[in-house]
Structures are given as structure tokens and as C-alpha cells.
C-alpha positions as YAML, in Angstrom:
chain: A
units: angstrom
residues:
- id: 1
  name: MET
  ca: [2.75, -9.04, 13.16]
- id: 2
  name: THR
  ca: [3.09, -7.68, 16.78]
- id: 3
  name: ASP
  ca: [6.88, -7.90, 16.22]
- id: 4
  name: LEU
  ca: [6.58, -4.97, 13.84]
- id: 5
  name: VAL
  ca: [4.91, -2.36, 15.93]
- id: 6
  name: GLU
  ca: [8.17, -1.13, 17.47]
- id: 7
  name: LEU
  ca: [9.99, -0.57, 14.34]
- id: 8
  name: MET
  ca: [11.67, 2.77, 13.53]
- id: 9
  name: SER
  ca: [9.82, 5.03, 11.24]
- id: 10
  name: HIS
  ca: [11.88, 3.94, 8.09]
- id: 11
  name: GLY
  ca: [12.17, 0.40, 9.08]
- id: 12
  name: GLU
  ca: [15.91, 0.17, 8.30]
- id: 13
  name: SER
  ca: [16.64, -2.09, 11.44]
- id: 14
  name: THR
  ca: [14.42, -4.94, 10.14]
- id: 15
  name: VAL
  ca: [13.23, -4.44, 6.51]
- id: 16
  name: LYS
  ca: [16.03, -4.52, 4.03]
- id: 17
  name: ARG
  ca: [15.67, -2.37, 1.08]
- id: 18
  name: ARG
  ca: [17.24, -2.10, -2.29]
- id: 19
  name: SER
  ca: [20.01, 0.40, -3.14]
- id: 20
  name: LEU
  ca: [19.54, 4.05, -3.56]
- id: 21
  name: PRO
  ca: [16.79, 6.10, -1.96]
- id: 22
  name: VAL
  ca: [14.10, 4.39, -3.96]
- id: 23
  name: ALA
  ca: [13.78, 1.22, -1.93]
- id: 24
  name: ALA
  ca: [11.95, -1.04, -4.17]
- id: 25
  name: ALA
  ca: [9.65, 1.99, -4.91]
- id: 26
  name: PHE
  ca: [6.47, 0.00, -5.39]
- id: 27
  name: ALA
  ca: [6.62, -0.76, -1.63]
- id: 28
  name: ALA
  ca: [6.97, 2.92, -0.96]
- id: 29
  name: THR
  ca: [3.95, 3.30, 1.38]
- id: 30
  name: ALA
  ca: [5.03, 0.54, 3.64]
- id: 31
  name: ALA
  ca: [8.58, 1.52, 3.92]
- id: 32
  name: LEU
  ca: [7.62, 4.62, 5.85]
- id: 33
  name: LEU
  ca: [4.71, 3.37, 7.77]
- id: 34
  name: LEU
  ca: [6.11, 0.54, 9.82]
- id: 35
  name: THR
  ca: [5.31, 2.20, 13.02]
- id: 36
  name: ALA
  ca: [1.54, 2.44, 12.23]
- id: 37
  name: CYS
  ca: [0.27, -0.26, 14.57]
- id: 38
  name: GLY
  ca: [2.16, 1.18, 17.55]
- id: 39
  name: SER
  ca: [1.81, 4.82, 16.84]
- id: 40
  name: GLY
  ca: [-0.77, 5.57, 19.50]
- id: 41
  name: ASP
  ca: [-2.74, 7.53, 16.90]
- id: 42
  name: ASP
  ca: [-6.22, 8.24, 18.24]
- id: 43
  name: SER
  ca: [-7.81, 9.44, 15.03]
- id: 44
  name: SER
  ca: [-9.10, 5.91, 13.88]
- id: 45
  name: LYS
  ca: [-12.68, 5.38, 14.31]
- id: 46
  name: GLY
  ca: [-13.70, 2.52, 16.75]
- id: 47
  name: ASN
  ca: [-10.99, 0.10, 17.82]
- id: 48
  name: ASP
  ca: [-7.41, -0.09, 16.38]
- id: 49
  name: LYS
  ca: [-7.55, -3.50, 14.76]
- id: 50
  name: ILE
  ca: [-5.26, -4.24, 11.79]
- id: 51
  name: ALA
  ca: [-4.91, -7.32, 9.68]
- id: 52
  name: GLY
  ca: [-2.46, -10.04, 10.94]
- id: 53
  name: ALA
  ca: [-2.96, -9.00, 14.72]
- id: 54
  name: ASP
  ca: [-4.89, -12.37, 15.57]
- id: 55
  name: GLN
  ca: [-8.15, -10.66, 16.20]
- id: 56
  name: GLY
  ca: [-10.27, -13.81, 16.00]
- id: 57
  name: GLY
  ca: [-14.01, -14.02, 15.53]
- id: 58
  name: SER
  ca: [-15.97, -13.80, 12.23]
- id: 59
  name: PRO
  ca: [-15.97, -11.02, 9.81]
- id: 60
  name: SER
  ca: [-19.06, -9.03, 9.86]
- id: 61
  name: THR
  ca: [-21.12, -9.04, 6.67]
- id: 62
  name: SER
  ca: [-23.36, -5.98, 7.62]
- id: 63
  name: ALA
  ca: [-21.20, -3.25, 6.01]
- id: 64
  name: SER
  ca: [-22.78, -1.60, 3.13]
- id: 65
  name: ALA
  ca: [-22.35, -2.94, -0.22]
- id: 66
  name: SER
  ca: [-23.35, 0.27, -2.16]
- id: 67
  name: SER
  ca: [-20.70, 1.63, -4.33]
- id: 68
  name: PRO
  ca: [-20.05, 5.54, -3.85]
- id: 69
  name: GLU
  ca: [-20.60, 6.12, -7.67]
- id: 70
  name: HIS
  ca: [-21.37, 9.87, -6.94]
- id: 71
  name: VAL
  ca: [-17.79, 10.52, -5.82]
- id: 72
  name: GLN
  ca: [-15.42, 11.81, -8.41]
- id: 73
  name: ARG
  ca: [-12.34, 9.53, -8.14]
- id: 74
  name: PRO
  ca: [-8.96, 11.06, -8.97]
- id: 75
  name: ASP
  ca: [-6.92, 9.86, -12.15]
- id: 76
  name: LEU
  ca: [-4.53, 6.96, -11.42]
- id: 77
  name: THR
  ca: [-3.45, 6.42, -14.97]
- id: 78
  name: LEU
  ca: [0.21, 5.00, -14.74]
- id: 79
  name: PRO
  ca: [2.95, 5.46, -17.47]
- id: 80
  name: GLY
  ca: [3.20, 2.66, -19.94]
- id: 81
  name: ASP
  ca: [6.31, 1.26, -18.43]
- id: 82
  name: ILE
  ca: [4.66, 0.68, -15.12]
- id: 83
  name: LYS
  ca: [2.24, -2.18, -14.54]
- id: 84
  name: GLU
  ca: [0.37, -3.38, -11.48]
- id: 85
  name: THR
  ca: [-1.61, -6.63, -11.30]
- id: 86
  name: PHE
  ca: [-3.87, -7.42, -8.40]
- id: 87
  name: GLN
  ca: [-4.33, -11.23, -8.47]
- id: 88
  name: GLY
  ca: [-7.31, -12.88, -6.48]
- id: 89
  name: TRP
  ca: [-8.75, -9.33, -5.67]
- id: 90
  name: LYS
  ca: [-12.31, -10.37, -6.47]
- id: 91
  name: THR
  ca: [-14.59, -12.33, -4.15]
- id: 92
  name: GLY
  ca: [-17.88, -11.97, -5.57]
- id: 93
  name: ASP
  ca: [-19.00, -10.13, -2.48]
- id: 94
  name: ALA
  ca: [-19.94, -6.48, -3.17]
- id: 95
  name: THR
  ca: [-18.61, -5.25, 0.17]
- id: 96
  name: LYS
  ca: [-15.48, -7.02, 0.22]
- id: 97
  name: ASP
  ca: [-14.70, -6.25, -3.48]
- id: 98
  name: ALA
  ca: [-15.29, -2.49, -2.75]
- id: 99
  name: ILE
  ca: [-12.77, -2.75, 0.26]
- id: 100
  name: LEU
  ca: [-10.29, -4.59, -1.88]
- id: 101
  name: GLU
  ca: [-10.68, -2.18, -4.85]
- id: 102
  name: ASP
  ca: [-9.90, 0.80, -2.78]
- id: 103
  name: ALA
  ca: [-7.01, -0.90, -1.00]
- id: 104
  name: GLY
  ca: [-5.54, -1.47, -4.48]
- id: 105
  name: HIS
  ca: [-6.01, 2.12, -5.46]
- id: 106
  name: ALA
  ca: [-4.19, 3.25, -2.18]
- id: 107
  name: GLN
  ca: [-1.09, 1.22, -3.53]
- id: 108
  name: THR
  ca: [-1.46, 2.68, -6.98]
- id: 109
  name: ALA
  ca: [-2.02, 6.03, -5.66]
- id: 110
  name: VAL
  ca: [1.69, 5.98, -4.39]
- id: 111
  name: THR
  ca: [2.93, 4.59, -7.51]
- id: 112
  name: TYR
  ca: [1.09, 7.34, -9.50]
- id: 113
  name: ALA
  ca: [2.39, 10.26, -7.21]
- id: 114
  name: VAL
  ca: [5.99, 8.91, -7.72]
- id: 115
  name: ALA
  ca: [5.58, 8.64, -11.49]
- id: 116
  name: LYS
  ca: [4.18, 12.19, -11.55]
- id: 117
  name: GLY
  ca: [6.78, 13.47, -9.14]
- id: 118
  name: ASP
  ca: [4.16, 14.77, -6.89]
- id: 119
  name: PRO
  ca: [4.18, 14.10, -3.16]
- id: 120
  name: LYS
  ca: [0.93, 16.00, -2.77]
- id: 121
  name: ALA
  ca: [-1.02, 14.21, -5.49]
- id: 122
  name: GLU
  ca: [-4.74, 14.21, -4.99]
- id: 123
  name: ALA
  ca: [-4.98, 10.50, -5.24]
- id: 124
  name: LEU
  ca: [-2.87, 10.19, -1.96]
- id: 125
  name: ALA
  ca: [-5.22, 11.98, 0.23]
- id: 126
  name: PHE
  ca: [-8.28, 10.42, -1.46]
- id: 127
  name: TYR
  ca: [-7.35, 6.75, -0.72]
- id: 128
  name: GLN
  ca: [-5.20, 7.24, 2.39]
- id: 129
  name: ALA
  ca: [-5.72, 8.97, 5.88]
- id: 130
  name: GLY
  ca: [-4.53, 8.53, 9.40]
- id: 131
  name: THR
  ca: [-0.80, 7.80, 9.68]
- id: 132
  name: ALA
  ca: [-0.67, 6.33, 6.14]
- id: 133
  name: LEU
  ca: [-1.02, 9.68, 4.39]
- id: 134
  name: PRO
  ca: [1.92, 11.78, 5.75]
- id: 135
  name: GLY
  ca: [4.23, 8.75, 5.59]
- id: 136
  name: SER
  ca: [3.38, 8.23, 1.86]
- id: 137
  name: ARG
  ca: [3.83, 11.94, 1.14]
- id: 138
  name: ASP
  ca: [7.32, 11.98, 2.95]
- id: 139
  name: TRP
  ca: [8.29, 8.83, 1.16]
- id: 140
  name: VAL
  ca: [7.14, 10.13, -2.36]
- id: 141
  name: LYS
  ca: [9.06, 13.29, -1.72]
- id: 142
  name: THR
  ca: [12.24, 11.37, -0.75]
- id: 143
  name: ILE
  ca: [12.08, 9.49, -4.08]
- id: 144
  name: VAL
  ca: [11.31, 12.73, -6.19]
- id: 145
  name: ASP
  ca: [14.26, 14.67, -4.44]
- id: 146
  name: SER
  ca: [16.55, 11.91, -5.30]
- id: 147
  name: GLY
  ca: [15.92, 12.37, -8.81]
- id: 148
  name: SER
  ca: [14.57, 8.88, -9.25]
- id: 149
  name: THR
  ca: [11.28, 7.05, -10.24]
- id: 150
  name: PHE
  ca: [10.74, 3.43, -11.09]
- id: 151
  name: THR
  ca: [9.77, 1.04, -13.84]
- id: 152
  name: GLY
  ca: [8.67, -2.47, -14.41]
- id: 153
  name: ALA
  ca: [5.81, -4.59, -12.78]
- id: 154
  name: VAL
  ca: [4.43, -5.69, -9.57]
- id: 155
  name: ARG
  ca: [2.00, -8.33, -8.53]
- id: 156
  name: TYR
  ca: [-0.28, -8.07, -5.42]
- id: 157
  name: HIS
  ca: [-1.66, -11.35, -4.62]
- id: 158
  name: SER
  ca: [-2.99, -13.73, -1.69]
- id: 159
  name: PRO
  ca: [-5.30, -11.00, -0.09]
- id: 160
  name: LYS
  ca: [-6.86, -11.93, 3.32]
- id: 161
  name: LEU
  ca: [-9.71, -9.61, 4.38]
- id: 162
  name: ASP
  ca: [-11.44, -9.27, 7.79]
- id: 163
  name: VAL
  ca: [-14.43, -6.93, 7.84]
- id: 164
  name: PHE
  ca: [-14.57, -5.76, 11.41]
- id: 165
  name: ASP
  ca: [-17.72, -3.53, 11.14]
- id: 166
  name: LYS
  ca: [-19.48, -1.21, 8.97]
- id: 167
  name: GLU
  ca: [-16.70, 1.23, 8.82]
- id: 168
  name: SER
  ca: [-13.32, -0.61, 9.39]
- id: 169
  name: ALA
  ca: [-11.65, -3.73, 7.91]
- id: 170
  name: GLY
  ca: [-8.23, -5.29, 8.02]
- id: 171
  name: LEU
  ca: [-6.35, -6.60, 4.90]
- id: 172
  name: SER
  ca: [-3.06, -8.63, 4.57]
- id: 173
  name: TYR
  ca: [-1.65, -9.53, 1.19]
- id: 174
  name: CYS
  ca: [1.71, -10.19, -0.62]
- id: 175
  name: SER
  ca: [3.72, -8.32, -3.49]
- id: 176
  name: ASP
  ca: [5.98, -9.74, -5.84]
- id: 177
  name: GLU
  ca: [8.51, -6.83, -6.78]
- id: 178
  name: SER
  ca: [11.04, -9.05, -8.66]
- id: 179
  name: LYS
  ca: [10.21, -7.34, -11.77]
- id: 180
  name: ALA
  ca: [10.29, -3.69, -10.52]
- id: 181
  name: PHE
  ca: [13.35, -1.43, -10.70]
- id: 182
  name: ASN
  ca: [14.65, 2.09, -9.92]
- id: 183
  name: LYS
  ca: [14.99, 4.41, -12.79]
- id: 184
  name: ASP
  ca: [16.75, 7.62, -13.07]
- id: 185
  name: ARG
  ca: [14.13, 10.32, -13.84]
- id: 186
  name: LYS
  ca: [16.41, 12.47, -15.86]
- id: 187
  name: THR
  ca: [18.51, 9.99, -17.80]
- id: 188
  name: GLN
  ca: [15.89, 7.08, -17.82]
- id: 189
  name: ALA
  ca: [18.63, 4.64, -16.79]
- id: 190
  name: ILE
  ca: [17.36, 1.63, -15.14]
- id: 191
  name: GLU
  ca: [18.98, -0.08, -12.20]
- id: 192
  name: LYS
  ca: [18.67, -3.76, -12.68]
- id: 193
  name: THR
  ca: [18.90, -5.57, -9.29]
- id: 194
  name: PRO
  ca: [18.81, -9.39, -8.76]
- id: 195
  name: THR
  ca: [15.83, -11.19, -7.26]
- id: 196
  name: THR
  ca: [16.28, -11.83, -3.71]
- id: 197
  name: LYS
  ca: [13.83, -12.83, -0.69]
- id: 198
  name: ASP
  ca: [13.51, -9.07, -0.10]
- id: 199
  name: SER
  ca: [11.80, -8.68, -3.58]
- id: 200
  name: TYR
  ca: [8.64, -10.11, -1.77]
- id: 201
  name: VAL
  ca: [6.67, -8.17, 0.66]
- id: 202
  name: LEU
  ca: [3.91, -9.11, 3.19]
- id: 203
  name: TYR
  ca: [1.57, -6.07, 3.87]
- id: 204
  name: SER
  ca: [-0.89, -5.67, 6.86]
- id: 205
  name: THR
  ca: [-3.23, -2.90, 6.80]
- id: 206
  name: ARG
  ca: [-6.21, -1.25, 8.22]
- id: 207
  name: LEU
  ca: [-8.97, 0.48, 6.20]
- id: 208
  name: GLU
  ca: [-11.72, 2.82, 7.29]
- id: 209
  name: ARG
  ca: [-14.84, 3.74, 5.42]
- id: 210
  name: ASN
  ca: [-15.13, 7.75, 5.24]
- id: 211
  name: SER
  ca: [-18.25, 9.70, 4.85]
- id: 212
  name: ASP
  ca: [-18.12, 9.46, 1.08]
- id: 213
  name: GLY
  ca: [-18.01, 5.70, 1.23]
- id: 214
  name: ILE
  ca: [-14.31, 5.49, 0.23]
- id: 215
  name: TRP
  ca: [-12.43, 2.73, 2.00]
- id: 216
  name: GLN
  ca: [-9.13, 4.65, 3.08]
- id: 217
  name: THR
  ca: [-6.07, 2.97, 4.09]
- id: 218
  name: THR
  ca: [-5.25, 4.43, 7.45]
- id: 219
  name: LYS
  ca: [-2.59, 2.22, 8.77]
- id: 220
  name: LEU
  ca: [0.01, -0.12, 6.97]
- id: 221
  name: VAL
  ca: [2.74, -2.44, 8.07]
- id: 222
  name: SER
  ca: [5.03, -4.53, 5.78]
- id: 223
  name: GLU
  ca: [7.84, -7.09, 6.22]
- id: 224
  name: ARG
  ca: [10.20, -8.00, 3.52]
- id: 225
  name: GLY
  ca: [11.32, -11.48, 2.84]
- id: 226
  name: ASN
  ca: [8.47, -13.00, 4.94]
- id: 227
  name: LYS
  ca: [8.06, -16.68, 4.29]
- id: 228
  name: THR
  ca: [4.28, -16.23, 3.67]
- id: 229
  name: CYS
  ca: [5.11, -14.23, 0.44]
- id: 230
  name: THR
  ca: [8.42, -15.81, -0.75]
- id: 231
  name: PRO
  ca: [8.13, -18.42, -3.50]
...
């Protein structure tokens, strides 16, 4: 994924997007965060590894497997016309499953914020940090200001997780957005678009475990039409 680190902030030069400001809105986070790997952000703990960067070595198994049940998590209930599916998101390993769960919540938090029309939704700051959070907020605001939202279904699948240490991990995965569409927030009119290779997205992310035990997405890169994710 090293070819992605020099992309512009919106990724227009490389990542094709659907028409209207809502560019396949279920990939909202990635659309604004394509500079994450090469941003030079020093706020991350430890090294700056992210999934897909050819780190080598074996994943650590020493990270805490305890679930932060004492933490009050924000609501992520989506409207009835929006469905997200996370296929293969369970491994049987408590630590890995906790990371995968929070990574999924980070995606859903963007969906939730768009559906609510709230760029400052609590869920965004709960599940995202680093360069990911301001990028997500900006992107949600772009969608809301355009008068748009979205509808349909997205399937996230084929996760590949590397646990670097007790507080950091890298995750890559695919999304199938062929059944997700833009919707006018006021009229509820749906913009049906044909399925193309750009309906499929490869994500590469970095997650860091905060003081409350939440695995926050701190960096995220995406590539539309990557052959890894196209059927």
C-alpha cells in the first residue's frame, strides 16, 4: 500500500468515486483519509505501522483480552434502510475479536453520523482518533451540507489482522458497496448507480488501544477497484 501514501487528502487523483458529493458514502472514512500513512502525524503511540505495509514478523499474542465492559459505549443504531454486515469478523481469539469489533464500530460510527446528520456525533470520537477523526468529521459534514444521506447494504469481509503489540494493530479488509446508494435527505429520492469495480474497496488501517481499552482507528487508507476485493 506504499503507493497510496502520497495521495491528496480527498484521493481524487487515484480513487474514483460515485457521482454527487456522497461518494459511495459507506466508504466515507477512507475517502478523506488517504494521506494517513504519510501524514507525518507524531501523535500515534510507538511505531507507525499500518496494515498492508509489509511489516513482516509474527503477530503478538500478549495484548490484553479483557473487554472494557465498564465503558459506556455510544449508540450506533442505524435506520432500518441501512444494513452493514461484517463477514468473517470472528476469530475465536478474544483479543483479536475485540480489535475487529471496534474496527467495525469505527466504520459504523461514520454511517451513523451521516444518517443522523451530525458531524460531531459522539460515536466518531469514541471509535476514532489521530488523523482518522478530523477526516471523518469533515467528510460527514460534506455529505450533510450537500443535503444527502444514503441507503442500502454494505458487506465488510476478508479481514487480515496483525497485532503489533499490546496497544497497536493493523487491519486490512474489503467492502462490497454494490448495494449502497446515495439518497436525498429531503425528498428521499434514491440515486441508483450501476455496479463497477469501484463498488469494491480495499481498506488498510491502524488501530491503537486507548486508556479505556477501546481500539480506536487512528489511520486509514483505501483503494477502490483493488483486485484483492473485486469479484
